[in-house]
């Protein structure tokens, strides 16, 4: 057994279909009296249901969460939290909404109660992100880790079919890269493999029937595990590439993860054979990179970056950015790796299958 450090991250998870019924109990458990409910404009009806349930314990609704937490949105939300005298940020929605809650918590230290409705996993991490002048800054701070998370699969039934698959692949990406993280440990490996298994078995069922509540539960359970891996260990090439594709080219988050993942895994396959074995086991024996490619493609997800708005000229640009500011990756990201990286991006751009 190799040596490792394990950091348990303190959060309370309330899981199960219908668990929104425990909302009032959970707000009380946090000792909160005035929760500011955060959501995107699209999810305002759900936020209203939640605010209504909380009655006097709801300080108001702030329905302006948008992708990548622009600093202006964050500042306005912080101001609103102050104005209404909130003592808890209640984030109901995907990673964008949780991200807004984190911006408030970072500034004020108030607890976050997260009710995730996608599989992005932000609710399980102490990682915050904010965008200023087109540049996304990220950081780690224990204050932004949600104190309580209510996972209710019933709230994910409305997740559109396309986003169900791409958000699930986004979650799998955290676990897949966690399996070859330098600072990983056997407990995270268990969570990563089980998270991939749960999502990979649920996604085809959800493609066939988005209202399959058992499959929704499996997918959300997988998202929890994969998000925990993201929150506990370092990420590598795949997440770096997606950060550039999102931050520099503004490609949609979950879709970009979906397209790049099989190619990043193929790029790292020879350098991380044990991780590949675990991914393969979670995919019921399919080869890791190709299995992930088919999991996405066969369930109707995009497979080509060009279909997400990336131009042919961007291939070189992103490859160049990926090689700058070296970071750890099982296959070293050194100048000699540039042609292989370029090839990876070219195949992802075209939608070709991954090549190990
Ligand atoms: P999102 O939160 O932007 O949601 C996408 C859209 O789906 C929104 O319009 C939202 O209202 C809608 N939606 C969400 N759940 C729904 C549901 N159940 N039914 C109907 N519509 C629903 O997307 P996301 O992929 O969850 O989050 C992406 C963002 O989260 C990115 O900015 C990413 O960087 C960030 N993120 C951060 C971390 C972290 O640890 N800090 C982790 C993962 C993602």
Coordinates of C-alpha atoms and ligand atoms in Angstrom, one line a residue:
X1 CA 0.0 0.0 0.0
X2 CA 1.4 3.4 -1.0
X3 CA 1.5 6.3 1.4
X4 CA -1.1 9.0 1.2
X5 CA -2.8 11.9 2.9
X6 CA -6.6 11.9 3.2
X7 CA -8.4 15.1 4.0
X8 CA -12.0 14.5 5.0
X9 CA -14.2 17.4 3.9
X10 CA -17.0 18.3 6.3
X11 CA -20.3 18.4 4.6
X12 CA -23.7 16.9 5.4
X13 CA -25.5 15.1 2.6
X14 CA -29.2 14.4 2.6
X15 CA -30.0 12.1 -0.2
X16 CA -33.1 10.6 -1.8
X17 CA -36.1 11.1 -3.9
X18 CA -38.4 13.6 -2.1
X19 CA -35.6 14.8 0.2
X20 CA -36.6 18.4 -0.5
X21 CA -39.2 17.6 2.2
X22 CA -36.4 18.0 4.8
X23 CA -35.6 21.6 3.7
X24 CA -36.9 23.4 6.8
X25 CA -35.2 20.9 9.1
X26 CA -31.9 21.4 7.2
X27 CA -32.1 25.2 7.4
X28 CA -32.7 25.0 11.1
X29 CA -29.8 22.5 11.4
X30 CA -27.5 25.2 10.0
X31 CA -28.9 27.6 12.6
X32 CA -30.0 29.9 9.8
X33 CA -33.0 32.2 10.1
X34 CA -32.8 34.2 6.9
X35 CA -31.8 32.2 3.8
X36 CA -31.3 34.1 0.5
X37 CA -32.4 31.7 -2.3
X38 CA -30.2 31.8 -5.4
X39 CA -31.1 30.5 -8.8
X40 CA -30.8 31.2 -12.5
X41 CA -33.6 33.2 -14.2
X42 CA -34.8 29.9 -15.8
X43 CA -35.1 28.2 -12.4
X44 CA -37.1 31.0 -10.7
X45 CA -40.3 28.9 -10.4
X46 CA -38.4 26.2 -8.3
X47 CA -36.8 28.9 -6.2
X48 CA -40.2 30.4 -5.5
X49 CA -41.5 27.0 -4.3
X50 CA -38.5 26.8 -2.0
X51 CA -38.9 30.4 -0.7
X52 CA -42.6 29.7 0.0
X53 CA -41.8 26.6 1.9
X54 CA -39.3 28.5 4.1
X55 CA -41.8 31.3 4.8
X56 CA -40.3 33.7 7.3
X57 CA -37.0 31.9 7.1
X58 CA -36.6 33.0 3.5
X59 CA -34.9 36.4 3.2
X60 CA -35.7 36.7 -0.5
X61 CA -34.8 35.3 -4.0
X62 CA -31.9 36.4 -6.1
X63 CA -32.6 34.9 -9.5
X64 CA -29.6 36.2 -11.5
X65 CA -27.0 33.4 -11.5
X66 CA -25.2 33.0 -14.8
X67 CA -22.4 30.8 -16.1
X68 CA -18.9 31.5 -14.8
X69 CA -19.9 33.9 -12.0
X70 CA -19.1 37.4 -13.5
X71 CA -17.6 39.6 -10.8
X72 CA -20.4 42.1 -11.3
X73 CA -23.1 39.4 -10.6
X74 CA -21.1 38.3 -7.6
X75 CA -20.9 41.8 -6.2
X76 CA -24.6 42.5 -6.7
X77 CA -25.5 39.2 -5.0
X78 CA -23.2 40.0 -2.0
X79 CA -24.9 43.4 -1.8
X80 CA -28.3 41.9 -1.9
X81 CA -27.4 39.4 0.8
X82 CA -26.3 42.3 3.0
X83 CA -29.4 44.4 2.2
X84 CA -31.8 41.6 3.2
X85 CA -29.7 40.7 6.2
X86 CA -29.3 37.1 5.0
X87 CA -27.5 34.5 7.2
X88 CA -27.4 31.6 4.7
X89 CA -27.0 31.3 0.9
X90 CA -29.4 28.6 -0.4
X91 CA -28.3 27.7 -3.9
X92 CA -30.7 25.7 -6.0
X93 CA -29.5 24.8 -9.5
X94 CA -26.4 23.8 -11.3
X95 CA -22.8 24.8 -11.0
X96 CA -23.4 28.4 -12.0
X97 CA -25.8 28.9 -9.1
X98 CA -23.6 27.0 -6.5
X99 CA -20.8 29.2 -7.8
X100 CA -22.8 32.4 -7.0
X101 CA -23.4 31.0 -3.5
X102 CA -19.6 30.5 -3.2
X103 CA -18.9 34.1 -4.1
X104 CA -21.2 35.2 -1.3
X105 CA -19.7 32.7 1.2
X106 CA -16.1 33.8 0.2
X107 CA -16.9 37.4 1.1
X108 CA -19.2 36.9 4.1
X109 CA -18.3 33.5 5.6
X110 CA -22.1 32.6 5.6
X111 CA -23.0 28.9 5.2
X112 CA -24.2 27.5 1.9
X113 CA -27.0 25.1 1.6
X114 CA -26.9 23.6 -1.9
X115 CA -29.6 21.8 -3.7
X116 CA -27.9 20.6 -6.9
X117 CA -30.1 20.0 -10.0
X118 CA -27.3 19.1 -12.5
X119 CA -24.3 16.6 -12.1
X120 CA -21.5 19.3 -12.2
X121 CA -20.4 18.5 -8.6
X122 CA -19.5 22.0 -7.5
X123 CA -21.4 21.5 -4.2
X124 CA -18.8 19.0 -3.1
X125 CA -15.7 21.2 -3.6
X126 CA -14.0 24.1 -1.8
X127 CA -13.2 25.5 -5.2
X128 CA -14.6 28.9 -6.2
X129 CA -14.4 30.7 -9.6
X130 CA -15.1 34.2 -10.7
X131 CA -14.8 35.9 -14.1
X132 CA -13.4 39.5 -14.5
X133 CA -12.7 41.1 -17.9
X134 CA -13.1 37.7 -19.6
X135 CA -10.6 36.0 -17.3
X136 CA -11.7 33.3 -15.0
X137 CA -9.9 33.2 -11.6
X138 CA -10.3 30.1 -9.4
X139 CA -9.2 29.4 -5.9
X140 CA -9.7 27.1 -2.9
X141 CA -11.2 28.2 0.4
X142 CA -12.8 25.9 3.0
X143 CA -15.5 28.6 3.6
X144 CA -17.1 28.0 0.2
X145 CA -17.6 24.3 0.7
X146 CA -21.4 23.9 1.1
X147 CA -22.2 22.9 4.7
X148 CA -25.3 20.9 3.7
X149 CA -26.3 19.4 0.4
X150 CA -29.8 18.1 -0.4
X151 CA -29.7 15.7 -3.3
X152 CA -33.2 15.1 -4.5
X153 CA -33.4 13.2 -7.8
X154 CA -36.9 14.5 -8.4
X155 CA -35.5 17.9 -9.0
X156 CA -33.4 16.6 -11.9
X157 CA -36.2 15.1 -13.9
X158 CA -36.6 18.4 -15.7
X159 CA -32.9 18.5 -16.7
X160 CA -33.1 18.5 -20.5
X161 CA -32.1 15.3 -22.3
X162 CA -28.9 16.8 -23.8
X163 CA -27.7 18.4 -20.6
X164 CA -28.4 15.2 -18.7
X165 CA -25.8 13.3 -20.8
X166 CA -23.2 16.1 -21.0
X167 CA -23.5 17.0 -17.3
X168 CA -23.1 13.3 -16.5
X169 CA -20.0 13.1 -18.7
X170 CA -18.7 16.3 -16.9
X171 CA -19.0 14.5 -13.6
X172 CA -17.3 11.4 -15.0
X173 CA -14.4 13.6 -16.1
X174 CA -13.7 14.6 -12.4
X175 CA -13.5 10.9 -11.4
X176 CA -11.5 9.8 -14.4
X177 CA -8.8 12.4 -13.8
X178 CA -9.0 11.8 -10.1
X179 CA -8.0 8.2 -10.7
X180 CA -4.6 9.3 -12.0
X181 CA -4.1 12.3 -9.6
X182 CA -0.7 12.6 -8.0
X183 CA -2.3 13.3 -4.6
X184 CA -5.0 10.6 -4.8
X185 CA -5.6 7.9 -2.3
X186 CA -7.4 4.5 -2.2
X187 CA -10.6 6.0 -0.7
X188 CA -10.9 8.5 -3.6
X189 CA -10.2 5.7 -6.1
X190 CA -13.2 3.8 -4.7
X191 CA -15.4 6.8 -5.0
X192 CA -14.2 7.6 -8.5
X193 CA -14.7 4.1 -9.8
X194 CA -18.2 3.8 -8.2
X195 CA -19.1 7.3 -9.4
X196 CA -18.3 6.4 -13.0
X197 CA -20.1 3.1 -12.7
X198 CA -23.2 4.7 -11.3
X199 CA -23.3 7.4 -14.0
X200 CA -22.4 5.1 -16.9
X201 CA -25.2 2.7 -16.0
X202 CA -27.8 5.6 -15.5
X203 CA -27.1 7.7 -18.6
X204 CA -28.5 5.2 -21.2
X205 CA -31.6 4.6 -19.0
X206 CA -32.1 8.4 -18.8
X207 CA -31.7 8.8 -22.6
X208 CA -34.5 6.3 -23.0
X209 CA -36.7 7.7 -20.2
X210 CA -35.6 11.1 -18.6
X211 CA -38.3 10.5 -15.9
X212 CA -36.8 7.2 -14.7
X213 CA -36.5 8.2 -11.0
X214 CA -34.2 5.3 -10.1
X215 CA -31.8 6.2 -12.8
X216 CA -32.0 9.8 -11.8
X217 CA -31.0 8.7 -8.3
X218 CA -28.1 6.6 -9.6
X219 CA -26.9 9.6 -11.7
X220 CA -27.1 12.0 -8.8
X221 CA -25.3 9.5 -6.5
X222 CA -22.6 9.2 -9.1
X223 CA -22.4 13.0 -9.4
X224 CA -22.0 13.3 -5.6
X225 CA -19.1 10.8 -5.7
X226 CA -17.4 12.3 -8.7
X227 CA -17.8 15.8 -7.3
X228 CA -16.2 14.6 -4.0
X229 CA -13.2 13.4 -6.1
X230 CA -12.9 16.8 -7.7
X231 CA -13.0 18.5 -4.3
X232 CA -10.3 16.2 -2.8
X233 CA -7.6 15.7 -5.4
X234 CA -5.9 17.6 -8.2
X235 CA -7.0 17.5 -11.8
X236 CA -4.8 17.4 -14.9
X237 CA -4.7 17.8 -18.7
X238 CA -8.4 17.3 -19.3
X239 CA -9.5 20.0 -16.9
X240 CA -6.8 22.4 -18.1
X241 CA -8.0 22.0 -21.7
X242 CA -11.6 22.5 -20.7
X243 CA -10.7 25.6 -18.7
X244 CA -9.2 27.1 -21.8
X245 CA -12.0 26.1 -24.0
X246 CA -14.5 27.6 -21.6
X247 CA -12.5 30.6 -20.5
X248 CA -10.8 31.7 -23.8
X249 CA -13.3 30.4 -26.4
X250 CA -16.4 30.5 -24.3
X251 CA -17.5 27.0 -25.3
X252 CA -20.4 25.5 -23.2
X253 CA -19.0 23.9 -20.1
X254 CA -20.6 20.4 -19.9
X255 CA -20.5 19.9 -23.7
X256 CA -16.8 20.8 -24.0
X257 CA -16.0 18.3 -21.2
X258 CA -18.0 15.6 -23.0
X259 CA -16.1 16.0 -26.2
X260 CA -12.6 16.3 -24.8
X261 CA -12.7 13.6 -22.1
X262 CA -12.2 10.5 -24.3
X263 CA -9.2 12.2 -26.1
X264 CA -7.6 13.4 -22.8
X265 CA -8.0 9.9 -21.4
X266 CA -6.4 8.3 -24.5
X267 CA -3.5 10.8 -24.3
X268 CA -2.8 9.7 -20.8
X269 CA -3.7 6.0 -21.1
X270 CA -0.1 4.5 -21.4
X271 CA 1.1 6.7 -18.5
X272 CA -1.7 5.6 -16.2
X273 CA -2.6 1.9 -16.8
X274 CA -4.1 1.4 -13.3
X275 CA -6.5 4.3 -13.8
X276 CA -7.5 2.9 -17.2
X277 CA -8.2 -0.5 -15.6
X278 CA -10.5 1.1 -13.1
X279 CA -12.3 3.2 -15.7
X280 CA -12.7 0.2 -17.9
X281 CA -14.1 -1.9 -15.0
X282 CA -16.6 0.9 -14.3
X283 CA -17.6 0.8 -18.0
X284 CA -18.3 -2.9 -17.7
X285 CA -15.1 -3.9 -19.5
X286 CA -15.1 -1.4 -22.4
X287 CA -11.7 0.1 -23.2
X288 CA -11.5 3.4 -21.1
X289 CA -11.2 6.1 -23.8
X290 CA -13.3 4.4 -26.5
X291 CA -15.9 3.4 -23.9
X292 CA -16.3 7.0 -22.8
X293 CA -16.5 8.1 -26.4
X294 CA -19.3 5.7 -27.0
X295 CA -21.1 6.5 -23.8
X296 CA -21.4 10.0 -25.0
X297 CA -22.0 9.4 -28.7
X298 CA -24.4 6.6 -28.4
X299 CA -26.5 8.7 -26.1
X300 CA -26.8 11.6 -28.5
X301 CA -24.1 13.9 -27.0
X302 CA -21.9 16.1 -29.2
X303 CA -18.5 14.6 -30.2
X304 CA -16.9 17.4 -32.1
X305 CA -15.6 20.7 -30.8
X306 CA -16.3 22.3 -34.2
X307 CA -20.0 21.8 -33.5
X308 CA -19.6 23.8 -30.2
X309 CA -18.3 26.8 -32.0
X310 CA -14.5 26.2 -32.1
X311 CA -12.8 27.2 -35.3
X312 CA -10.0 25.2 -37.1
X313 CA -7.5 28.0 -36.2
X314 CA -8.3 27.6 -32.5
X315 CA -6.8 24.1 -32.5
X316 CA -3.2 25.5 -32.6
X317 CA -4.1 28.3 -30.2
X318 CA -5.5 26.0 -27.5
X319 CA -2.6 23.5 -28.0
X320 CA -0.1 26.4 -27.4
X321 CA -2.0 27.6 -24.3
X322 CA -2.1 24.0 -23.0
X323 CA 1.7 23.7 -23.2
X324 CA 2.4 27.0 -21.3
X325 CA 2.5 27.2 -17.5
X326 CA 3.4 23.5 -17.0
X327 CA 1.3 21.5 -14.6
X328 CA 1.3 17.9 -13.4
X329 CA -0.1 15.3 -15.7
X330 CA 0.6 11.5 -15.8
X331 CA 2.1 12.0 -19.3
X332 CA 4.3 15.1 -18.9
X333 CA 3.2 18.2 -20.6
X334 CA 6.6 19.3 -22.1
X335 CA 7.3 21.1 -25.4
X336 CA 7.9 17.7 -27.1
X337 CA 4.3 16.8 -26.4
X338 CA 3.0 19.6 -28.5
X339 CA 2.4 17.5 -31.7
X340 CA 0.5 14.9 -29.7
X341 CA -1.5 17.5 -28.0
X342 CA -2.3 19.2 -31.3
X343 CA -3.4 15.8 -32.7
X344 CA -5.6 15.2 -29.6
X345 CA -7.3 18.6 -30.2
X346 CA -7.6 18.0 -33.9
X347 CA -9.4 14.7 -33.4
X348 CA -11.7 16.3 -30.7
X349 CA -12.4 19.1 -33.1
X350 CA -13.4 16.8 -35.9
X351 CA -15.3 14.3 -33.7
X352 CA -13.1 11.4 -34.6
X353 CA -12.8 8.5 -32.1
X354 CA -9.9 8.7 -29.6
X355 CA -6.6 7.1 -30.4
X356 CA -4.3 5.8 -27.6
Ligands
LIG1 P1 -25.4 25.6 -15.1 O1 -25.5 25.7 -13.6 O2 -24.9 26.8 -15.9 O3 -26.8 25.2 -15.7 C1 -27.1 25.2 -17.1 C2 -28.6 25.5 -17.3 O4 -29.4 24.4 -16.9 C3 -29.1 26.7 -16.6 O5 -29.9 27.5 -17.4 C4 -29.9 26.1 -15.4 O6 -30.9 27.0 -15.0 C5 -30.4 24.9 -16.1 N1 -30.8 23.8 -15.2 C6 -30.0 23.3 -14.2 N2 -30.6 22.3 -13.6 C7 -31.8 22.1 -14.2 C8 -32.9 21.3 -14.1 N3 -32.9 20.3 -13.2 N4 -34.0 21.4 -14.9 C9 -34.0 22.3 -15.9 N5 -33.0 23.2 -16.1 C10 -31.9 23.1 -15.3 O7 -24.5 24.3 -15.6 P2 -23.6 23.3 -14.8 O8 -23.0 22.5 -15.9 O9 -24.2 22.7 -13.7 O10 -22.5 24.3 -14.2 C11 -21.4 24.9 -15.0 C12 -20.7 25.9 -14.2 O11 -20.3 25.3 -12.9 C13 -19.4 26.3 -14.9 O12 -19.2 27.7 -14.7 C14 -18.3 25.5 -14.1 O13 -17.1 26.2 -14.2 C15 -18.9 25.5 -12.7 N6 -18.4 24.4 -11.9 C16 -17.6 24.7 -10.8 C17 -17.2 23.6 -10.0 C18 -16.4 23.9 -8.8 O14 -16.0 23.0 -8.1 N7 -16.2 25.2 -8.5 C19 -17.4 22.3 -10.4 C20 -18.2 22.0 -11.5 C21 -18.6 23.1 -12.3

